Amino acid sequence: MGAIYRVRQFAQAAATRVRPAAVDEDLLRQILPPRAVALFLAMPGYDRQHAMAVFRALRAAGHDEPDLLAAALLHDVGKSGSGLARIRIWHRVATVLLQALWPGALERIGRDVPGSWRRPFFVQQNHASLGAELAREACCSPGAVALIRRHEETYHVGDDALLAALQAADSLH
């Protein structure tokens, strides 16, 4: 996804730090298994707000597929629910800037070094697969897990329509 999209996401996240999103837990329980509801609720306010915005965009577009809606709610859970590293706002900003200006440096920085200052960059870059594993462990369906795992992949014409819908909604918010 492009740098402008990521800057817009950052601005929304910064606003959420001041005004956390309200969450309808009854709605969550209709879409997610109980352990996945707990994962969602453990995410920072800005990640929950972003997930709810993606969810609402999909619903507004007429999507009601359970796997897609569950993936919308948990697609970024790997950033905050992994327990591997605490990703702070500055890590996200640095990641966006490095992706745009110096992708090679981000690859070198984002190595999996437990306990290192590098770990948050690894988690940020690998949040899709980390989040998919968390969703699987929280009893989400295989379809939702697959969408979470693939949501950062480059879309190709003819790919899964649900993946395309998730990516389109994610890029709007």
PDB file of C-alpha atoms in Angstrom:
ATOM      1  CA  MET A   1       0.000   0.000   0.000  1.00  0.00           C
ATOM      2  CA  GLY A   2       1.167   3.508  -0.747  1.00  0.00           C
ATOM      3  CA  ALA A   3       2.855   6.063   1.464  1.00  0.00           C
ATOM      4  CA  ILE A   4      -0.082   8.507   1.246  1.00  0.00           C
ATOM      5  CA  TYR A   5      -2.421   5.784   2.513  1.00  0.00           C
ATOM      6  CA  ARG A   6      -0.073   5.053   5.421  1.00  0.00           C
ATOM      7  CA  VAL A   7       0.236   8.755   6.326  1.00  0.00           C
ATOM      8  CA  ARG A   8      -3.568   9.049   6.353  1.00  0.00           C
ATOM      9  CA  GLN A   9      -3.753   5.960   8.598  1.00  0.00           C
ATOM     10  CA  PHE A  10      -1.201   7.517  10.946  1.00  0.00           C
ATOM     11  CA  ALA A  11      -3.205  10.756  11.192  1.00  0.00           C
ATOM     12  CA  GLN A  12      -6.322   8.763  12.032  1.00  0.00           C
ATOM     13  CA  ALA A  13      -4.387   6.772  14.634  1.00  0.00           C
ATOM     14  CA  ALA A  14      -3.062   9.935  16.236  1.00  0.00           C
ATOM     15  CA  ALA A  15      -6.592  11.352  16.472  1.00  0.00           C
ATOM     16  CA  THR A  16      -7.782   8.122  18.079  1.00  0.00           C
ATOM     17  CA  ARG A  17      -5.207   8.433  20.847  1.00  0.00           C
ATOM     18  CA  VAL A  18      -7.147  11.516  21.900  1.00  0.00           C
ATOM     19  CA  ARG A  19     -10.632  10.086  21.178  1.00  0.00           C
ATOM     20  CA  PRO A  20     -10.738   6.263  21.536  1.00  0.00           C
ATOM     21  CA  ALA A  21     -13.317   4.398  19.504  1.00  0.00           C
ATOM     22  CA  ALA A  22     -16.430   3.017  21.121  1.00  0.00           C
ATOM     23  CA  VAL A  23     -16.901  -0.690  20.475  1.00  0.00           C
ATOM     24  CA  ASP A  24     -20.168  -2.621  20.299  1.00  0.00           C
ATOM     25  CA  GLU A  25     -19.210  -5.844  22.092  1.00  0.00           C
ATOM     26  CA  ASP A  26     -22.511  -7.505  21.183  1.00  0.00           C
ATOM     27  CA  LEU A  27     -21.684  -6.994  17.512  1.00  0.00           C
ATOM     28  CA  LEU A  28     -18.211  -8.446  18.063  1.00  0.00           C
ATOM     29  CA  ARG A  29     -19.704 -11.555  19.676  1.00  0.00           C
ATOM     30  CA  GLN A  30     -21.921 -12.067  16.617  1.00  0.00           C
ATOM     31  CA  ILE A  31     -18.891 -12.075  14.315  1.00  0.00           C
ATOM     32  CA  LEU A  32     -15.989 -13.456  16.353  1.00  0.00           C
ATOM     33  CA  PRO A  33     -15.429 -16.481  18.607  1.00  0.00           C
ATOM     34  CA  PRO A  34     -14.995 -15.524  22.310  1.00  0.00           C
ATOM     35  CA  ARG A  35     -11.180 -15.780  22.279  1.00  0.00           C
ATOM     36  CA  ALA A  36     -11.072 -13.609  19.157  1.00  0.00           C
ATOM     37  CA  VAL A  37     -13.274 -10.981  20.844  1.00  0.00           C
ATOM     38  CA  ALA A  38     -10.659 -10.848  23.598  1.00  0.00           C
ATOM     39  CA  LEU A  39      -7.919 -10.384  20.973  1.00  0.00           C
ATOM     40  CA  PHE A  40      -9.840  -7.520  19.400  1.00  0.00           C
ATOM     41  CA  LEU A  41     -10.476  -5.815  22.728  1.00  0.00           C
ATOM     42  CA  ALA A  42      -6.783  -6.070  23.649  1.00  0.00           C
ATOM     43  CA  MET A  43      -5.772  -4.037  20.592  1.00  0.00           C
ATOM     44  CA  PRO A  44      -4.970  -0.332  21.082  1.00  0.00           C
ATOM     45  CA  GLY A  45      -7.821   2.104  20.418  1.00  0.00           C
ATOM     46  CA  TYR A  46      -6.417   3.255  17.083  1.00  0.00           C
ATOM     47  CA  ASP A  47      -6.205  -0.340  15.792  1.00  0.00           C
ATOM     48  CA  ARG A  48      -9.748  -1.048  16.994  1.00  0.00           C
ATOM     49  CA  GLN A  49     -11.023   2.127  15.335  1.00  0.00           C
ATOM     50  CA  HIS A  50      -9.294   1.238  12.078  1.00  0.00           C
ATOM     51  CA  ALA A  51     -10.671  -2.318  12.196  1.00  0.00           C
ATOM     52  CA  MET A  52     -14.202  -1.041  12.851  1.00  0.00           C
ATOM     53  CA  ALA A  53     -13.897   1.423   9.960  1.00  0.00           C
ATOM     54  CA  VAL A  54     -12.843  -1.402   7.613  1.00  0.00           C
ATOM     55  CA  PHE A  55     -15.697  -3.558   8.951  1.00  0.00           C
ATOM     56  CA  ARG A  56     -18.263  -0.766   8.435  1.00  0.00           C
ATOM     57  CA  ALA A  57     -16.984  -0.068   4.914  1.00  0.00           C
ATOM     58  CA  LEU A  58     -17.445  -3.718   3.986  1.00  0.00           C
ATOM     59  CA  ARG A  59     -20.939  -3.823   5.469  1.00  0.00           C
ATOM     60  CA  ALA A  60     -21.849  -0.585   3.649  1.00  0.00           C
ATOM     61  CA  ALA A  61     -20.691  -2.192   0.398  1.00  0.00           C
ATOM     62  CA  GLY A  62     -23.109  -5.069   1.016  1.00  0.00           C
ATOM     63  CA  HIS A  63     -20.662  -7.677   2.292  1.00  0.00           C
ATOM     64  CA  ASP A  64     -21.977 -10.062   4.913  1.00  0.00           C
ATOM     65  CA  GLU A  65     -19.583 -13.000   4.557  1.00  0.00           C
ATOM     66  CA  PRO A  66     -18.604 -14.106   8.088  1.00  0.00           C
ATOM     67  CA  ASP A  67     -14.968 -14.849   7.161  1.00  0.00           C
ATOM     68  CA  LEU A  68     -14.540 -11.442   5.546  1.00  0.00           C
ATOM     69  CA  LEU A  69     -16.101  -9.556   8.453  1.00  0.00           C
ATOM     70  CA  ALA A  70     -14.008 -11.456  11.008  1.00  0.00           C
ATOM     71  CA  ALA A  71     -10.868 -10.725   8.972  1.00  0.00           C
ATOM     72  CA  ALA A  72     -11.802  -7.036   8.840  1.00  0.00           C
ATOM     73  CA  LEU A  73     -11.923  -6.911  12.621  1.00  0.00           C
ATOM     74  CA  LEU A  74      -8.647  -8.782  13.158  1.00  0.00           C
ATOM     75  CA  HIS A  75      -6.520  -8.052  10.078  1.00  0.00           C
ATOM     76  CA  ASP A  76      -4.030  -5.945  12.067  1.00  0.00           C
ATOM     77  CA  VAL A  77      -4.092  -7.890  15.346  1.00  0.00           C
ATOM     78  CA  GLY A  78      -0.557  -9.110  14.661  1.00  0.00           C
ATOM     79  CA  LYS A  79       0.716  -5.573  15.240  1.00  0.00           C
ATOM     80  CA  SER A  80      -0.475  -5.417  18.809  1.00  0.00           C
ATOM     81  CA  GLY A  81      -1.706  -8.819  19.877  1.00  0.00           C
ATOM     82  CA  SER A  82       1.397 -10.810  19.174  1.00  0.00           C
ATOM     83  CA  GLY A  83       3.080 -10.262  22.510  1.00  0.00           C
ATOM     84  CA  LEU A  84       6.334 -10.336  20.566  1.00  0.00           C
ATOM     85  CA  ALA A  85       7.027  -6.625  20.782  1.00  0.00           C
ATOM     86  CA  ARG A  86       5.318  -3.387  21.668  1.00  0.00           C
ATOM     87  CA  ILE A  87       4.865  -1.403  18.492  1.00  0.00           C
ATOM     88  CA  ARG A  88       4.632   2.270  19.273  1.00  0.00           C
ATOM     89  CA  ILE A  89       3.441   5.018  16.979  1.00  0.00           C
ATOM     90  CA  TRP A  90       7.018   6.050  16.179  1.00  0.00           C
ATOM     91  CA  HIS A  91       7.762   2.502  14.930  1.00  0.00           C
ATOM     92  CA  ARG A  92       4.828   2.800  12.545  1.00  0.00           C
ATOM     93  CA  VAL A  93       5.945   6.230  11.347  1.00  0.00           C
ATOM     94  CA  ALA A  94       9.526   5.049  10.873  1.00  0.00           C
ATOM     95  CA  THR A  95       8.285   1.987   8.969  1.00  0.00           C
ATOM     96  CA  VAL A  96       6.203   4.122   6.593  1.00  0.00           C
ATOM     97  CA  LEU A  97       9.082   6.521   5.963  1.00  0.00           C
ATOM     98  CA  LEU A  98      11.595   3.730   5.428  1.00  0.00           C
ATOM     99  CA  GLN A  99       9.228   1.854   3.095  1.00  0.00           C
ATOM    100  CA  ALA A 100       8.881   5.005   1.012  1.00  0.00           C
ATOM    101  CA  LEU A 101      12.448   6.270   1.149  1.00  0.00           C
ATOM    102  CA  TRP A 102      14.781   3.362   1.863  1.00  0.00           C
ATOM    103  CA  PRO A 103      13.147  -0.095   1.669  1.00  0.00           C
ATOM    104  CA  GLY A 104      16.490  -1.903   1.857  1.00  0.00           C
ATOM    105  CA  ALA A 105      17.206  -0.397   5.251  1.00  0.00           C
ATOM    106  CA  LEU A 106      13.828  -1.533   6.532  1.00  0.00           C
ATOM    107  CA  GLU A 107      14.588  -5.092   5.434  1.00  0.00           C
ATOM    108  CA  ARG A 108      17.866  -5.036   7.364  1.00  0.00           C
ATOM    109  CA  ILE A 109      16.362  -3.389  10.433  1.00  0.00           C
ATOM    110  CA  GLY A 110      13.317  -5.661  10.499  1.00  0.00           C
ATOM    111  CA  ARG A 111      15.108  -8.883  11.331  1.00  0.00           C
ATOM    112  CA  ASP A 112      13.708 -11.167  13.993  1.00  0.00           C
ATOM    113  CA  VAL A 113      16.001 -10.477  16.934  1.00  0.00           C
ATOM    114  CA  PRO A 114      14.154 -11.247  20.205  1.00  0.00           C
ATOM    115  CA  GLY A 115      14.566  -8.553  22.838  1.00  0.00           C
ATOM    116  CA  SER A 116      16.181  -6.186  20.354  1.00  0.00           C
ATOM    117  CA  TRP A 117      15.120  -2.699  19.304  1.00  0.00           C
ATOM    118  CA  ARG A 118      14.652  -4.361  15.885  1.00  0.00           C
ATOM    119  CA  ARG A 119      11.829  -6.637  17.043  1.00  0.00           C
ATOM    120  CA  PRO A 120       8.981  -4.095  16.638  1.00  0.00           C
ATOM    121  CA  PHE A 121      10.029  -3.554  13.013  1.00  0.00           C
ATOM    122  CA  PHE A 122       9.957  -7.315  12.437  1.00  0.00           C
ATOM    123  CA  VAL A 123       6.488  -7.531  13.975  1.00  0.00           C
ATOM    124  CA  GLN A 124       5.258  -4.553  11.932  1.00  0.00           C
ATOM    125  CA  GLN A 125       6.510  -6.102   8.691  1.00  0.00           C
ATOM    126  CA  ASN A 126       5.195  -9.589   9.511  1.00  0.00           C
ATOM    127  CA  HIS A 127       1.955  -8.655  11.251  1.00  0.00           C
ATOM    128  CA  ALA A 128      -0.203 -10.408   8.647  1.00  0.00           C
ATOM    129  CA  SER A 129       1.258 -13.865   9.293  1.00  0.00           C
ATOM    130  CA  LEU A 130       1.574 -13.222  13.043  1.00  0.00           C
ATOM    131  CA  GLY A 131      -2.038 -12.049  13.188  1.00  0.00           C
ATOM    132  CA  ALA A 132      -3.237 -15.031  11.175  1.00  0.00           C
ATOM    133  CA  GLU A 133      -1.632 -17.364  13.691  1.00  0.00           C
ATOM    134  CA  LEU A 134      -3.238 -15.488  16.581  1.00  0.00           C
ATOM    135  CA  ALA A 135      -6.623 -15.689  14.842  1.00  0.00           C
ATOM    136  CA  ARG A 136      -6.171 -19.427  14.252  1.00  0.00           C
ATOM    137  CA  GLU A 137      -5.302 -19.938  17.933  1.00  0.00           C
ATOM    138  CA  ALA A 138      -8.420 -17.915  18.859  1.00  0.00           C
ATOM    139  CA  CYS A 139     -10.600 -20.379  16.907  1.00  0.00           C
ATOM    140  CA  CYS A 140     -11.327 -18.185  13.885  1.00  0.00           C
ATOM    141  CA  SER A 141     -12.353 -20.021  10.733  1.00  0.00           C
ATOM    142  CA  PRO A 142      -9.726 -21.118   8.202  1.00  0.00           C
ATOM    143  CA  GLY A 143     -11.202 -18.640   5.695  1.00  0.00           C
ATOM    144  CA  ALA A 144     -10.811 -15.685   8.063  1.00  0.00           C
ATOM    145  CA  VAL A 145      -7.291 -16.806   8.962  1.00  0.00           C
ATOM    146  CA  ALA A 146      -6.344 -16.993   5.266  1.00  0.00           C
ATOM    147  CA  LEU A 147      -7.683 -13.484   4.597  1.00  0.00           C
ATOM    148  CA  ILE A 148      -5.752 -12.075   7.555  1.00  0.00           C
ATOM    149  CA  ARG A 149      -2.577 -13.844   6.376  1.00  0.00           C
ATOM    150  CA  ARG A 150      -2.907 -12.448   2.843  1.00  0.00           C
ATOM    151  CA  HIS A 151      -4.268  -8.938   3.460  1.00  0.00           C
ATOM    152  CA  GLU A 152      -0.908  -7.241   2.789  1.00  0.00           C
ATOM    153  CA  GLU A 153      -0.144  -9.201  -0.402  1.00  0.00           C
ATOM    154  CA  THR A 154      -0.121  -7.425  -3.728  1.00  0.00           C
ATOM    155  CA  TYR A 155      -3.494  -7.984  -5.356  1.00  0.00           C
ATOM    156  CA  HIS A 156      -3.577  -9.517  -8.809  1.00  0.00           C
ATOM    157  CA  VAL A 157      -6.591  -9.534 -11.109  1.00  0.00           C
ATOM    158  CA  GLY A 158      -8.410 -12.817 -10.614  1.00  0.00           C
ATOM    159  CA  ASP A 159      -7.392 -13.181  -6.971  1.00  0.00           C
ATOM    160  CA  ASP A 160      -9.935 -14.000  -4.304  1.00  0.00           C
ATOM    161  CA  ALA A 161     -12.821 -11.497  -4.407  1.00  0.00           C
ATOM    162  CA  LEU A 162     -13.027 -11.436  -0.606  1.00  0.00           C
ATOM    163  CA  LEU A 163      -9.339 -10.560  -0.375  1.00  0.00           C
ATOM    164  CA  ALA A 164      -9.879  -7.776  -2.913  1.00  0.00           C
ATOM    165  CA  ALA A 165     -12.793  -6.413  -0.870  1.00  0.00           C
ATOM    166  CA  LEU A 166     -10.759  -6.507   2.362  1.00  0.00           C
ATOM    167  CA  GLN A 167      -7.818  -4.737   0.741  1.00  0.00           C
ATOM    168  CA  ALA A 168     -10.062  -2.094  -0.836  1.00  0.00           C
ATOM    169  CA  ALA A 169     -11.775  -1.334   2.490  1.00  0.00           C
ATOM    170  CA  ASP A 170      -8.421  -1.332   4.310  1.00  0.00           C
ATOM    171  CA  SER A 171      -6.950   1.143   1.823  1.00  0.00           C
ATOM    172  CA  LEU A 172      -9.838   3.555   2.441  1.00  0.00           C
ATOM    173  CA  HIS A 173      -9.247   3.692   6.176  1.00  0.00           C
TER     174      HIS A 173
END
